[in-house]
């Protein structure tokens, strides 16, 4: 399916998997991305170290675009650190 949205995200189908905290890890995000959608790692309530590991996992399982869902709350760790340290091309939602 070709449309501007899919072309912009580099995906085949206009499907975005929700970044569900405690459910959407690197394995699920990679599977959705491999199937043609946009896989999203849910980072809510997670540590920077966990996010780093899930980004690495997703990168090892797919060469397709994937992203992470970042919520900014007082006292939470900046997930951008995890992306920067892993030279991630993932997109944030």
mmCIF file of C-alpha atoms in Angstrom:
data_model
loop_
_atom_site.group_PDB
_atom_site.id
_atom_site.type_symbol
_atom_site.label_atom_id
_atom_site.label_comp_id
_atom_site.label_asym_id
_atom_site.label_seq_id
_atom_site.Cartn_x
_atom_site.Cartn_y
_atom_site.Cartn_z
ATOM 1 C CA UNK A 1 0.000 0.000 0.000
ATOM 2 C CA UNK A 2 1.591 3.234 -1.105
ATOM 3 C CA UNK A 3 0.657 6.482 0.536
ATOM 4 C CA UNK A 4 2.442 9.497 1.918
ATOM 5 C CA UNK A 5 2.176 8.310 5.530
ATOM 6 C CA UNK A 6 3.819 4.960 4.777
ATOM 7 C CA UNK A 7 6.512 6.578 2.691
ATOM 8 C CA UNK A 8 7.279 9.078 5.436
ATOM 9 C CA UNK A 9 7.747 6.335 8.050
ATOM 10 C CA UNK A 10 9.368 3.833 5.694
ATOM 11 C CA UNK A 11 6.704 1.186 6.348
ATOM 12 C CA UNK A 12 4.598 -0.979 4.041
ATOM 13 C CA UNK A 13 1.216 -0.755 5.779
ATOM 14 C CA UNK A 14 -0.364 2.158 7.686
ATOM 15 C CA UNK A 15 -0.320 0.244 10.958
ATOM 16 C CA UNK A 16 1.301 1.604 14.114
ATOM 17 C CA UNK A 17 1.612 -0.724 17.065
ATOM 18 C CA UNK A 18 0.860 1.024 20.345
ATOM 19 C CA UNK A 19 3.752 1.559 22.741
ATOM 20 C CA UNK A 20 2.137 -0.294 25.650
ATOM 21 C CA UNK A 21 4.118 -0.047 28.876
ATOM 22 C CA UNK A 22 5.166 -3.460 30.224
ATOM 23 C CA UNK A 23 3.953 -5.189 27.032
ATOM 24 C CA UNK A 24 5.675 -3.708 23.980
ATOM 25 C CA UNK A 25 9.286 -4.818 24.033
ATOM 26 C CA UNK A 26 11.947 -5.033 21.340
ATOM 27 C CA UNK A 27 10.763 -8.457 20.201
ATOM 28 C CA UNK A 28 7.190 -7.289 19.568
ATOM 29 C CA UNK A 29 8.327 -4.050 17.933
ATOM 30 C CA UNK A 30 10.658 -5.953 15.588
ATOM 31 C CA UNK A 31 7.916 -8.449 14.676
ATOM 32 C CA UNK A 32 5.462 -5.670 13.798
ATOM 33 C CA UNK A 33 8.123 -3.847 11.784
ATOM 34 C CA UNK A 34 9.098 -7.041 9.950
ATOM 35 C CA UNK A 35 5.425 -7.531 9.058
ATOM 36 C CA UNK A 36 5.326 -4.092 7.406
ATOM 37 C CA UNK A 37 3.949 -1.902 10.187
ATOM 38 C CA UNK A 38 5.621 0.447 12.632
ATOM 39 C CA UNK A 39 6.699 -1.414 15.761
ATOM 40 C CA UNK A 40 6.963 0.630 18.949
ATOM 41 C CA UNK A 41 8.830 -0.185 22.164
ATOM 42 C CA UNK A 42 6.820 0.935 25.209
ATOM 43 C CA UNK A 43 9.201 2.618 27.646
ATOM 44 C CA UNK A 44 6.815 3.789 30.366
ATOM 45 C CA UNK A 45 8.065 2.906 33.824
ATOM 46 C CA UNK A 46 11.259 1.365 32.471
ATOM 47 C CA UNK A 47 14.874 2.162 33.213
ATOM 48 C CA UNK A 48 17.297 3.574 30.673
ATOM 49 C CA UNK A 49 19.208 0.279 30.795
ATOM 50 C CA UNK A 50 16.081 -1.687 29.907
ATOM 51 C CA UNK A 51 15.333 0.657 27.025
ATOM 52 C CA UNK A 52 18.915 0.296 25.748
ATOM 53 C CA UNK A 53 18.626 -3.492 25.785
ATOM 54 C CA UNK A 54 15.288 -3.459 23.974
ATOM 55 C CA UNK A 55 16.607 -1.099 21.286
ATOM 56 C CA UNK A 56 19.590 -3.434 20.785
ATOM 57 C CA UNK A 57 17.259 -6.428 20.660
ATOM 58 C CA UNK A 58 14.970 -4.807 18.075
ATOM 59 C CA UNK A 59 17.962 -3.755 15.957
ATOM 60 C CA UNK A 60 19.221 -7.343 15.995
ATOM 61 C CA UNK A 61 15.830 -8.690 14.899
ATOM 62 C CA UNK A 62 14.914 -6.237 12.136
ATOM 63 C CA UNK A 63 16.424 -3.888 9.614
ATOM 64 C CA UNK A 64 13.079 -2.099 9.324
ATOM 65 C CA UNK A 65 12.160 1.151 11.092
ATOM 66 C CA UNK A 66 10.846 0.931 14.644
ATOM 67 C CA UNK A 67 10.300 3.469 17.377
ATOM 68 C CA UNK A 68 9.853 3.955 21.074
ATOM 69 C CA UNK A 69 7.141 5.638 23.064
ATOM 70 C CA UNK A 70 8.608 8.182 25.445
ATOM 71 C CA UNK A 71 6.622 9.829 28.167
ATOM 72 C CA UNK A 72 8.077 12.814 29.913
ATOM 73 C CA UNK A 73 7.255 12.829 33.591
ATOM 74 C CA UNK A 74 8.964 14.521 36.507
ATOM 75 C CA UNK A 75 11.666 12.302 37.945
ATOM 76 C CA UNK A 76 11.898 9.921 34.981
ATOM 77 C CA UNK A 77 15.058 9.119 33.080
ATOM 78 C CA UNK A 78 15.577 10.728 29.691
ATOM 79 C CA UNK A 79 15.238 7.888 27.173
ATOM 80 C CA UNK A 80 17.148 9.914 24.597
ATOM 81 C CA UNK A 81 20.300 8.759 26.393
ATOM 82 C CA UNK A 82 19.477 5.164 25.478
ATOM 83 C CA UNK A 83 18.956 6.034 21.825
ATOM 84 C CA UNK A 84 22.133 8.099 21.661
ATOM 85 C CA UNK A 85 24.308 5.411 23.247
ATOM 86 C CA UNK A 86 22.948 2.816 20.823
ATOM 87 C CA UNK A 87 23.124 5.056 17.758
ATOM 88 C CA UNK A 88 19.511 4.142 17.222
ATOM 89 C CA UNK A 89 17.653 5.174 14.113
ATOM 90 C CA UNK A 90 14.416 4.459 15.924
ATOM 91 C CA UNK A 91 11.741 7.102 15.931
ATOM 92 C CA UNK A 92 10.010 8.385 19.009
ATOM 93 C CA UNK A 93 6.248 8.716 19.315
#
